[in-house]
Amino acid sequence: MTQNFNTLHLRSVTRSFTDAAGNQLKALDSLNLDIQCGEFIAFLGPSGCGKTTALNCLAGLLPLTGGNISIDGRRIDVLPPEQRGFGMVFQNYALFPHMSVVDNVGFGLKMRGVAKSEIAARVRDALALVQLAGHETKLPGQLSGGQQQRVAIARAIVIEPPLVLMDEPLSNLDTKLRIEMRAEIRRIHSQLHRATVYVTHDQDEALSMADRIVVMRAGVMQQVGTPREVYGRPANLHVARFMGFRNVYDCLVTNSQGEQAAVQAKGVSLAGMLVRAFPGARASLAIRPEDFQLCPEGSPHSFQARVESVEYGGRDSLLVLSAAMGQVYARIAGEFEPGSQVWLHVPPEKAIVYEGADA
């Protein structure tokens, strides 16, 4: 069994498969990543992006077709799952329905030949950590979804693994419980002082829980950074779209100074933060709906738009508007009527200019 570590290294980790037509396809393509002891890493991306494949390669559930995985210089990708000693939390809990909470949590220790007295003590500690003391004799069917997920987490951590792997563990829970469980998982992670790799398609989960986020697309890592880095400065347009930049416009860079650029989008003059483009180049301007602001007519870097539809959202409303550069999605507080005219502005630091036209 692998003990706690300093650094887990993934080097050119690749997983290929052959489709029905005999074509070689890469579900994971040359992933390079270092994970430090105690880090919480979130793999983020849409379905089919390679995030769960990466997790299964780490767990040993899928063999690599290229690259290697090592811990402090010792290769582990050649080891079967049980010899890696990692804890795994599945999306569907994967509890034994005929076993009590205590027996489910202690199952891994029993399979490892741990003494009964030690199993009892470690199970007790694990259930206390996940706040399930008092539920020891219940069956999974007698527990709520959130409680079942806590049992699955306790079962994963009771073996004292160097790494805990979580595959979309909150996707079956309701919104309120998901938010509560985010805080619980982060609390448990902090108390364990072990590394966690967490797979999710939910940006809010990744942003609120992770120390670093790995954004995936089509099997390729697009960006790795802190939540603030990934949210504030997506590395490319694909990451920007996934992180909420719903408005993307083809534009021409007319001027640049430092990190800021002036652009023209179908006659509308705007400004944004520059990512690898130069004056005269075709580019794409990306803006989040919540970053638009109402402004007086004719304000700098503003444009007029017509309200097409209003979706009430409580504190604010999602407006769909038509403007010279195309359709605009804006989330703004206030009351609006379809057909009304407004002037909109976006602060330059909230818009990002990416090199190349939108693909």
Coordinates of C-alpha atoms in Angstrom, one line a residue:
M1 CA 0.0 0.0 0.0
T2 CA 1.3 3.5 -0.9
Q3 CA 2.0 5.7 2.1
N4 CA 1.6 9.4 2.2
F5 CA 3.7 11.3 -0.3
N6 CA 5.3 14.6 -1.2
T7 CA 4.5 14.8 -4.9
L8 CA 2.4 12.7 -7.3
H9 CA 3.7 13.1 -10.9
L10 CA 1.6 12.5 -14.0
R11 CA 3.9 12.6 -17.1
S12 CA 2.4 12.4 -20.6
V13 CA -0.4 10.3 -19.3
T14 CA -2.4 9.0 -22.3
R15 CA -5.4 6.7 -22.7
S16 CA -6.4 5.6 -26.2
F17 CA -9.2 3.3 -27.3
T18 CA -10.5 1.9 -30.6
D19 CA -14.0 2.8 -31.8
A20 CA -16.4 0.6 -33.7
A21 CA -14.9 1.6 -37.0
G22 CA -11.4 0.7 -35.9
N23 CA -10.2 4.3 -35.4
Q24 CA -7.7 5.1 -32.6
L25 CA -9.1 7.8 -30.4
K26 CA -7.5 9.5 -27.4
A27 CA -9.7 9.9 -24.3
L28 CA -6.8 11.4 -22.5
D29 CA -3.9 13.0 -24.4
S30 CA -0.5 13.7 -22.8
L31 CA -1.6 14.9 -19.4
N32 CA 1.2 16.5 -17.3
L33 CA 0.5 17.5 -13.8
D34 CA 2.1 17.5 -10.3
I35 CA -0.1 17.1 -7.2
Q36 CA 1.3 18.0 -3.8
C37 CA 0.5 16.3 -0.5
G38 CA -2.5 18.1 1.0
E39 CA -3.7 19.7 -2.3
F40 CA -7.3 19.7 -3.4
I41 CA -7.3 19.3 -7.2
A42 CA -10.5 19.6 -9.2
F43 CA -10.7 18.2 -12.8
L44 CA -13.4 20.4 -14.5
G45 CA -15.0 20.1 -17.9
P46 CA -18.1 18.9 -19.8
S47 CA -19.1 15.3 -20.4
G48 CA -16.5 13.4 -22.5
C49 CA -13.7 15.8 -21.8
G50 CA -11.4 13.2 -20.2
K51 CA -11.7 14.1 -16.6
T52 CA -13.1 10.8 -15.4
T53 CA -10.7 8.9 -17.6
A54 CA -7.9 10.8 -15.8
L55 CA -9.3 9.8 -12.4
N56 CA -9.7 6.1 -13.5
C57 CA -6.1 6.1 -14.7
L58 CA -5.0 7.4 -11.3
A59 CA -7.0 4.8 -9.6
G60 CA -5.7 2.0 -11.7
L61 CA -9.1 1.1 -13.1
L62 CA -7.8 1.9 -16.6
P63 CA -4.4 1.0 -17.9
L64 CA -2.3 3.7 -19.5
T65 CA -1.5 3.6 -23.2
G66 CA 1.3 6.2 -22.8
G67 CA 3.2 8.0 -20.2
N68 CA 3.6 7.2 -16.5
I69 CA 2.4 8.0 -13.0
S70 CA 4.8 8.1 -10.1
I71 CA 4.9 9.0 -6.4
D72 CA 8.1 10.6 -5.2
G73 CA 10.0 9.0 -8.0
R74 CA 8.4 5.5 -7.7
R75 CA 6.2 4.4 -10.6
I76 CA 2.7 3.3 -9.6
D77 CA 0.9 3.0 -12.9
V78 CA 2.3 -0.6 -13.1
L79 CA 0.6 -1.4 -9.8
P80 CA -3.0 -2.8 -9.5
P81 CA -5.6 -0.6 -7.8
E82 CA -5.4 -2.4 -4.4
Q83 CA -1.7 -1.9 -4.2
R84 CA -2.0 1.8 -4.8
G85 CA -4.0 2.2 -1.7
F86 CA -6.1 5.2 -2.8
G87 CA -9.6 5.9 -1.5
M88 CA -12.4 6.2 -4.1
V89 CA -15.8 7.9 -3.8
F90 CA -18.2 7.1 -6.6
Q91 CA -21.1 9.1 -8.1
N92 CA -23.6 6.4 -7.2
Y93 CA -22.2 5.8 -3.7
A94 CA -21.6 2.0 -4.5
L95 CA -22.6 0.9 -1.0
F96 CA -23.5 -2.7 -0.1
P97 CA -27.3 -2.5 0.5
H98 CA -27.4 -5.5 2.8
M99 CA -24.6 -4.2 5.1
S100 CA -24.9 -1.8 8.0
V101 CA -23.1 1.6 8.0
V102 CA -20.4 0.1 10.2
D103 CA -19.9 -2.9 7.9
N104 CA -19.8 -0.8 4.8
V105 CA -17.2 1.6 6.2
G106 CA -15.1 -1.2 7.7
F107 CA -15.2 -3.4 4.6
G108 CA -11.9 -2.2 3.1
L109 CA -10.1 -2.7 6.4
K110 CA -11.5 -6.2 6.8
M111 CA -10.3 -7.1 3.3
R112 CA -6.8 -5.9 4.3
G113 CA -6.8 -8.2 7.4
V114 CA -6.9 -5.4 10.0
A115 CA -7.6 -6.6 13.5
K116 CA -11.3 -6.3 14.6
S117 CA -10.4 -4.0 17.5
E118 CA -8.5 -1.6 15.2
I119 CA -11.3 -1.7 12.6
A120 CA -13.9 -0.7 15.3
A121 CA -11.7 2.2 16.4
R122 CA -11.0 3.5 12.9
V123 CA -14.6 3.1 11.8
R124 CA -15.7 5.0 14.8
D125 CA -13.2 7.8 14.1
A126 CA -14.2 7.9 10.4
L127 CA -17.9 8.2 11.2
A128 CA -17.2 10.9 13.7
L129 CA -15.3 12.8 11.0
V130 CA -18.2 12.7 8.5
Q131 CA -20.7 13.4 11.4
L132 CA -22.6 10.1 11.2
A133 CA -22.2 9.0 14.8
G134 CA -25.5 7.3 15.9
H135 CA -26.2 5.8 12.5
E136 CA -23.9 2.8 12.8
T137 CA -26.5 0.0 12.6
K138 CA -28.6 1.5 9.8
L139 CA -28.7 0.1 6.3
P140 CA -28.0 2.4 3.3
G141 CA -31.7 2.3 2.3
Q142 CA -32.6 3.9 5.7
L143 CA -30.4 6.9 5.0
S144 CA -30.8 10.1 3.0
G145 CA -28.8 10.7 -0.1
G146 CA -26.5 13.0 1.7
Q147 CA -26.0 10.5 4.5
Q148 CA -25.2 7.7 2.0
Q149 CA -22.6 10.0 0.4
R150 CA -21.0 10.5 3.9
V151 CA -20.8 6.8 4.4
A152 CA -19.1 6.5 1.0
I153 CA -16.6 9.2 2.0
A154 CA -16.0 7.5 5.4
R155 CA -15.3 4.2 3.6
A156 CA -12.8 5.9 1.4
I157 CA -10.9 7.6 4.2
V158 CA -11.0 4.9 6.8
I159 CA -8.1 3.1 5.0
E160 CA -6.0 6.2 5.6
P161 CA -5.2 6.6 1.9
P162 CA -2.5 9.0 0.6
L163 CA -5.0 10.2 -2.1
V164 CA -8.8 10.4 -2.1
L165 CA -10.4 10.2 -5.6
M166 CA -13.9 11.6 -6.0
D167 CA -16.0 11.1 -9.2
E168 CA -18.8 13.7 -9.3
P169 CA -19.9 12.7 -5.7
L170 CA -22.6 15.4 -5.4
S171 CA -24.4 15.1 -8.7
N172 CA -27.2 13.0 -7.3
L173 CA -28.0 15.5 -4.5
D174 CA -30.4 18.4 -4.5
T175 CA -29.1 21.9 -4.7
K176 CA -29.3 22.8 -1.0
L177 CA -27.6 19.5 0.0
R178 CA -24.9 19.9 -2.6
I179 CA -23.9 23.3 -1.2
E180 CA -23.8 21.8 2.3
M181 CA -21.7 18.8 1.2
R182 CA -19.2 21.1 -0.6
A183 CA -18.3 22.6 2.8
E184 CA -18.3 19.2 4.4
I185 CA -15.9 17.6 1.9
R186 CA -13.6 20.6 2.1
R187 CA -13.6 20.4 5.9
I188 CA -12.9 16.6 5.8
H189 CA -10.1 17.2 3.3
S190 CA -8.5 19.9 5.6
Q191 CA -8.6 17.6 8.6
L192 CA -7.1 14.7 6.8
H193 CA -4.0 16.6 5.4
R194 CA -4.1 14.3 2.4
A195 CA -4.4 15.0 -1.3
T196 CA -7.9 14.9 -3.0
V197 CA -8.6 14.7 -6.7
Y198 CA -12.2 15.7 -7.4
V199 CA -14.0 15.3 -10.8
T200 CA -16.9 17.7 -11.6
H201 CA -18.7 19.4 -14.4
D202 CA -19.9 22.1 -12.0
Q203 CA -17.9 25.3 -12.1
D204 CA -19.3 26.4 -8.7
E205 CA -18.1 23.2 -7.1
A206 CA -14.6 23.5 -8.5
L207 CA -14.3 27.2 -7.6
S208 CA -15.5 26.9 -4.1
M209 CA -13.6 23.7 -3.1
A210 CA -10.3 23.4 -5.1
D211 CA -6.8 24.7 -4.4
R212 CA -6.2 24.3 -8.2
I213 CA -8.5 23.6 -11.1
V214 CA -7.5 21.5 -14.1
V215 CA -9.8 22.4 -17.1
M216 CA -10.2 19.7 -19.6
R217 CA -11.5 19.6 -23.2
A218 CA -11.4 16.6 -25.6
G219 CA -8.9 14.8 -23.5
V220 CA -6.4 17.7 -23.4
M221 CA -5.6 19.9 -20.4
Q222 CA -6.5 23.5 -21.3
Q223 CA -5.5 25.3 -18.2
V224 CA -4.4 24.6 -14.6
G225 CA -4.5 27.3 -12.0
T226 CA -6.1 28.6 -8.8
P227 CA -9.8 29.2 -8.9
R228 CA -9.2 33.0 -9.1
E229 CA -6.8 32.5 -12.1
V230 CA -9.1 30.2 -14.0
Y231 CA -12.2 32.4 -13.3
G232 CA -10.6 35.7 -13.8
R233 CA -8.3 35.0 -16.8
P234 CA -9.3 31.9 -18.7
A235 CA -6.3 30.8 -20.8
N236 CA -8.3 30.5 -24.1
L237 CA -11.8 30.9 -25.5
H238 CA -12.8 27.3 -24.7
V239 CA -12.1 27.8 -21.0
A240 CA -13.7 31.2 -21.1
R241 CA -17.0 29.8 -22.5
F242 CA -17.0 27.0 -19.9
M243 CA -16.3 29.6 -17.1
G244 CA -19.4 31.6 -18.0
F245 CA -18.3 34.0 -20.7
R246 CA -21.5 33.5 -22.7
N247 CA -21.1 36.6 -24.9
V248 CA -18.4 36.1 -27.6
Y249 CA -18.1 38.5 -30.5
D250 CA -15.8 38.6 -33.5
C251 CA -13.8 41.9 -33.5
L252 CA -10.8 43.8 -34.8
V253 CA -8.1 45.0 -32.5
T254 CA -7.7 48.7 -33.3
N255 CA -5.2 49.6 -30.6
S256 CA -3.3 48.1 -27.6
Q257 CA -1.5 49.4 -24.6
G258 CA 0.0 47.1 -22.1
E259 CA -2.6 44.4 -21.3
Q260 CA -5.5 46.4 -22.5
A261 CA -6.9 46.6 -26.1
A262 CA -9.4 48.7 -28.0
V263 CA -11.6 46.7 -30.3
Q264 CA -14.3 47.2 -33.0
A265 CA -17.2 44.7 -33.1
K266 CA -19.4 45.6 -36.1
G267 CA -19.0 49.3 -35.5
V268 CA -19.2 49.1 -31.7
S269 CA -16.1 50.4 -29.9
L270 CA -15.3 48.4 -26.7
A271 CA -12.2 47.6 -24.6
G272 CA -10.9 44.5 -22.9
M273 CA -7.9 42.7 -21.5
L274 CA -5.6 41.3 -24.2
V275 CA -4.6 37.7 -24.6
R276 CA -2.0 37.3 -27.5
A277 CA -3.3 39.6 -30.2
F278 CA -2.0 42.8 -31.9
P279 CA -3.4 45.8 -33.7
G280 CA -5.0 44.9 -36.9
A281 CA -5.6 41.3 -35.9
R282 CA -8.9 39.5 -35.9
A283 CA -9.9 38.5 -32.4
S284 CA -12.8 37.4 -30.2
L285 CA -14.2 39.5 -27.3
A286 CA -15.6 37.5 -24.4
I287 CA -17.9 39.0 -21.7
R288 CA -19.9 37.4 -18.9
P289 CA -23.6 38.4 -18.7
E290 CA -23.2 39.7 -15.1
D291 CA -20.4 42.1 -16.1
F292 CA -22.6 44.3 -18.3
Q293 CA -23.7 47.6 -16.6
L294 CA -26.4 50.1 -17.5
C295 CA -24.9 53.5 -18.4
P296 CA -26.0 56.9 -19.7
E297 CA -26.4 57.3 -23.5
G298 CA -23.1 57.9 -25.3
S299 CA -20.8 56.8 -22.4
P300 CA -17.3 55.6 -23.4
H301 CA -17.1 52.0 -24.6
S302 CA -20.9 51.7 -24.5
F303 CA -23.6 50.6 -27.0
Q304 CA -27.3 50.7 -27.4
A305 CA -29.4 47.5 -27.2
R306 CA -33.0 46.5 -27.5
V307 CA -34.5 44.2 -24.9
E308 CA -36.0 41.1 -26.6
S309 CA -36.9 39.0 -23.5
V310 CA -36.7 39.1 -19.7
E311 CA -36.1 36.1 -17.4
Y312 CA -36.8 37.1 -13.8
G313 CA -34.2 35.7 -11.4
G314 CA -34.9 37.3 -8.0
R315 CA -32.1 39.8 -7.3
D316 CA -31.6 40.4 -11.0
S317 CA -33.0 39.4 -14.4
L318 CA -31.4 37.7 -17.4
L319 CA -32.0 39.9 -20.4
V320 CA -31.7 38.8 -24.0
L321 CA -31.0 41.9 -26.1
S322 CA -30.2 42.7 -29.8
A323 CA -27.4 45.1 -30.6
A324 CA -25.2 46.0 -33.5
M325 CA -22.6 43.3 -32.8
G326 CA -25.3 40.6 -32.3
Q327 CA -27.3 39.0 -29.5
V328 CA -26.4 40.0 -26.0
Y329 CA -27.0 38.2 -22.7
A330 CA -26.9 40.5 -19.7
R331 CA -27.8 39.8 -16.1
I332 CA -28.8 43.1 -14.5
A333 CA -30.9 44.2 -11.5
G334 CA -34.0 46.3 -12.3
E335 CA -37.3 46.1 -14.1
F336 CA -37.3 45.8 -17.9
E337 CA -39.9 45.4 -20.6
P338 CA -39.4 43.7 -24.0
G339 CA -39.0 46.4 -26.7
S340 CA -37.3 48.9 -24.4
Q341 CA -34.0 50.4 -25.3
V342 CA -31.0 50.5 -22.9
W343 CA -27.3 51.6 -23.0
L344 CA -24.8 49.0 -21.8
H345 CA -21.2 49.2 -20.8
V346 CA -18.6 46.7 -19.7
P347 CA -15.5 47.7 -17.7
P348 CA -12.4 46.8 -19.7
E349 CA -11.0 44.6 -16.9
K350 CA -14.1 42.4 -17.1
A351 CA -13.8 41.7 -20.9
I352 CA -11.2 39.5 -22.5
V353 CA -9.8 39.7 -26.0
Y354 CA -8.6 36.4 -27.4
E355 CA -6.5 36.1 -30.6
G356 CA -8.3 34.7 -33.6
A357 CA -12.0 34.7 -34.7
D358 CA -14.5 32.5 -32.8
A359 CA -14.4 28.9 -34.0

